Every structure is written in structure tokens, then in C-alpha cells.
C-alpha positions as semicolon CSV with decimal commas, in nm:
position;residue;x (nm);y (nm);z (nm)
1;M;-3,820;4,339;4,601
2;P;-4,137;4,550;4,586
3;V;-4,118;4,916;4,676
4;M;-4,280;4,980;5,011
5;S;-4,511;5,275;5,056
6;A;-4,391;5,552;5,285
7;P;-4,538;5,570;5,637
8;V;-4,745;5,880;5,559
9;E;-4,893;5,703;5,255
10;L;-5,002;5,407;5,468
11;Y;-5,101;5,618;5,769
12;P;-5,210;5,968;5,660
13;E;-5,206;6,093;6,021
14;W;-4,845;5,979;6,073
15;P;-4,709;5,985;6,341
16;R;-5,008;6,094;6,553
17;R;-5,220;5,782;6,508
18;E;-5,130;5,428;6,619
19;C;-5,043;5,161;6,364
20;R;-5,257;4,897;6,535
21;R;-5,233;4,624;6,272
22;N;-4,856;4,626;6,237
23;Q;-4,614;4,610;6,531
24;V;-4,311;4,692;6,317
25;H;-4,471;5,009;6,183
26;E;-4,585;5,100;6,534
27;R;-4,231;5,071;6,668
28;V;-4,101;5,301;6,395
29;R;-4,384;5,546;6,468
30;L;-4,296;5,549;6,838
31;A;-3,930;5,609;6,753
32;A;-4,034;5,908;6,542
33;L;-4,242;6,041;6,832
34;K;-3,950;5,997;7,073
35;L;-3,720;6,186;6,839
36;K;-3,979;6,462;6,792
37;D;-4,020;6,490;7,169
38;F;-3,642;6,509;7,209
39;I;-3,621;6,792;6,957
40;D;-3,919;6,975;7,108
41;T;-3,776;6,963;7,461
42;S;-3,405;7,007;7,391
43;T;-3,253;7,341;7,481
44;E;-2,939;7,279;7,275
45;L;-3,064;7,061;6,988
46;G;-3,412;7,199;6,935
47;S;-3,427;7,172;6,557
48;I;-3,398;6,913;6,284
49;N;-3,092;7,095;6,148
50;K;-2,910;7,086;6,483
51;V;-2,992;6,717;6,536
52;A;-2,875;6,629;6,185
53;D;-2,552;6,824;6,231
54;K;-2,485;6,661;6,569
55;C;-2,547;6,314;6,423
56;K;-2,347;6,387;6,106
57;M;-2,632;6,301;5,872
58;P;-2,826;6,488;5,605
59;R;-3,100;6,715;5,736
60;S;-3,339;6,556;5,487
61;T;-3,285;6,214;5,648
62;V;-3,407;6,340;5,986
63;G;-3,687;6,547;5,836
64;D;-3,810;6,266;5,611
65;F;-3,810;6,020;5,903
66;L;-4,014;6,254;6,124
67;A;-4,257;6,345;5,846
68;G;-4,302;5,981;5,740
69;R;-4,178;6,038;5,387
70;C;-3,958;5,726;5,414
71;W;-3,886;5,435;5,645
72;P;-3,562;5,488;5,840
73;S;-3,281;5,241;5,801
74;A;-3,130;5,063;6,100
75;L;-2,821;5,275;6,039
76;T;-3,027;5,595;6,064
77;I;-3,183;5,488;6,395
78;A;-2,845;5,379;6,536
79;Q;-2,675;5,700;6,422
80;L;-2,947;5,909;6,590
81;E;-2,928;5,706;6,911
82;V;-2,548;5,726;6,933
83;G;-2,526;6,089;6,825
84;L;-2,793;6,207;7,069
85;N;-2,724;5,950;7,343
86;I;-3,091;5,850;7,355
87;D;-3,286;5,527;7,310
88;L;-3,542;5,541;7,031
89;G;-3,656;5,185;7,097
90;A;-4,028;5,144;7,139
91;G;-4,021;4,906;7,434
92;D;-4,349;4,726;7,489
93;T;-4,606;4,870;7,249
94;G;-4,891;4,684;7,415
95;L;-4,979;4,534;7,077
96;Q;-4,988;4,160;7,026
97;Y;-4,906;3,955;6,720
98;E;-5,219;3,820;6,561
99;F;-5,058;3,487;6,469
100;T;-4,897;3,192;6,645
101;L;-4,682;2,910;6,516
102;D;-4,968;2,672;6,593
103;D;-5,192;2,872;6,359
104;P;-4,960;3,015;6,091
105;P;-5,086;3,300;5,875
106;T;-5,166;3,277;5,508
107;M;-4,938;3,470;5,273
108;D;-5,203;3,745;5,240
109;E;-5,235;3,777;5,619
110;L;-4,859;3,788;5,659
111;C;-4,822;4,057;5,392
112;D;-5,099;4,262;5,556
113;T;-4,916;4,237;5,888
114;I;-4,581;4,340;5,743
115;F;-4,693;4,602;5,493
116;G;-5,028;4,709;5,636
117;D;-5,364;4,653;5,475
118;L;-5,298;4,795;5,129
119;D;-5,662;4,752;5,026
120;K;-5,770;5,034;5,258
């Protein structure tokens, strides 16, 4: 399995700028923004260290997720949601898939959608 570039490598302005070409990346970006907003507005858990301690996970895991140094695992997202009693789900991003089953994508188009346009 190929190694996937980190969010900040694909999107240098992570997480401030939308990932318009990739819904999966956009959902992860929105989860990072929700977590950042939670930390910024929390009176009790207003730091990465406090959130990590509360969720019983390494501080680097939370920090790397927020900074886009790595893609979070499903376990990381679930552990944050349960530990903080919040929903990090993106809901409706307003983005639409570019493909339908009637007009399936080529392998290159599919890879661009999943991994972003690596030629840029």
C-alpha cells in the first residue's frame, strides 16, 4: 500500500482552506476544525495536553491531527468523540461527488479523488 502524504503536504494551508476536490479529506479537515474550536472555547479543556489527557491518548496524536502532520485513524476520531462527548462528524459538506455509477471514473480520476491531485 502506498504511503499517503500528510494533509499539510497536500494542502499547505491546512486546515484553513477547503479541500474542494476530495470529500474525504474535507470531512477530516472539518473534524480538525471542530476539535480546534472545542479546544479554543473550552474553559476546562482549553489545550491539546488537557484534551489528550482526558481522552487517554498521546499529546502528539492530538497535535499531529490538528496540525495536519498525519491522517487520524478511525480509532483516534472515536476516542476523541467519546472522551470529549462531542461529534466531530462533518455532516453535509456541501460538496458533491464528481462521478456517478452511470459514468464511472478512470483509475487516474479515482486516485485524484481519493488522494488529491498529486501533480499540483
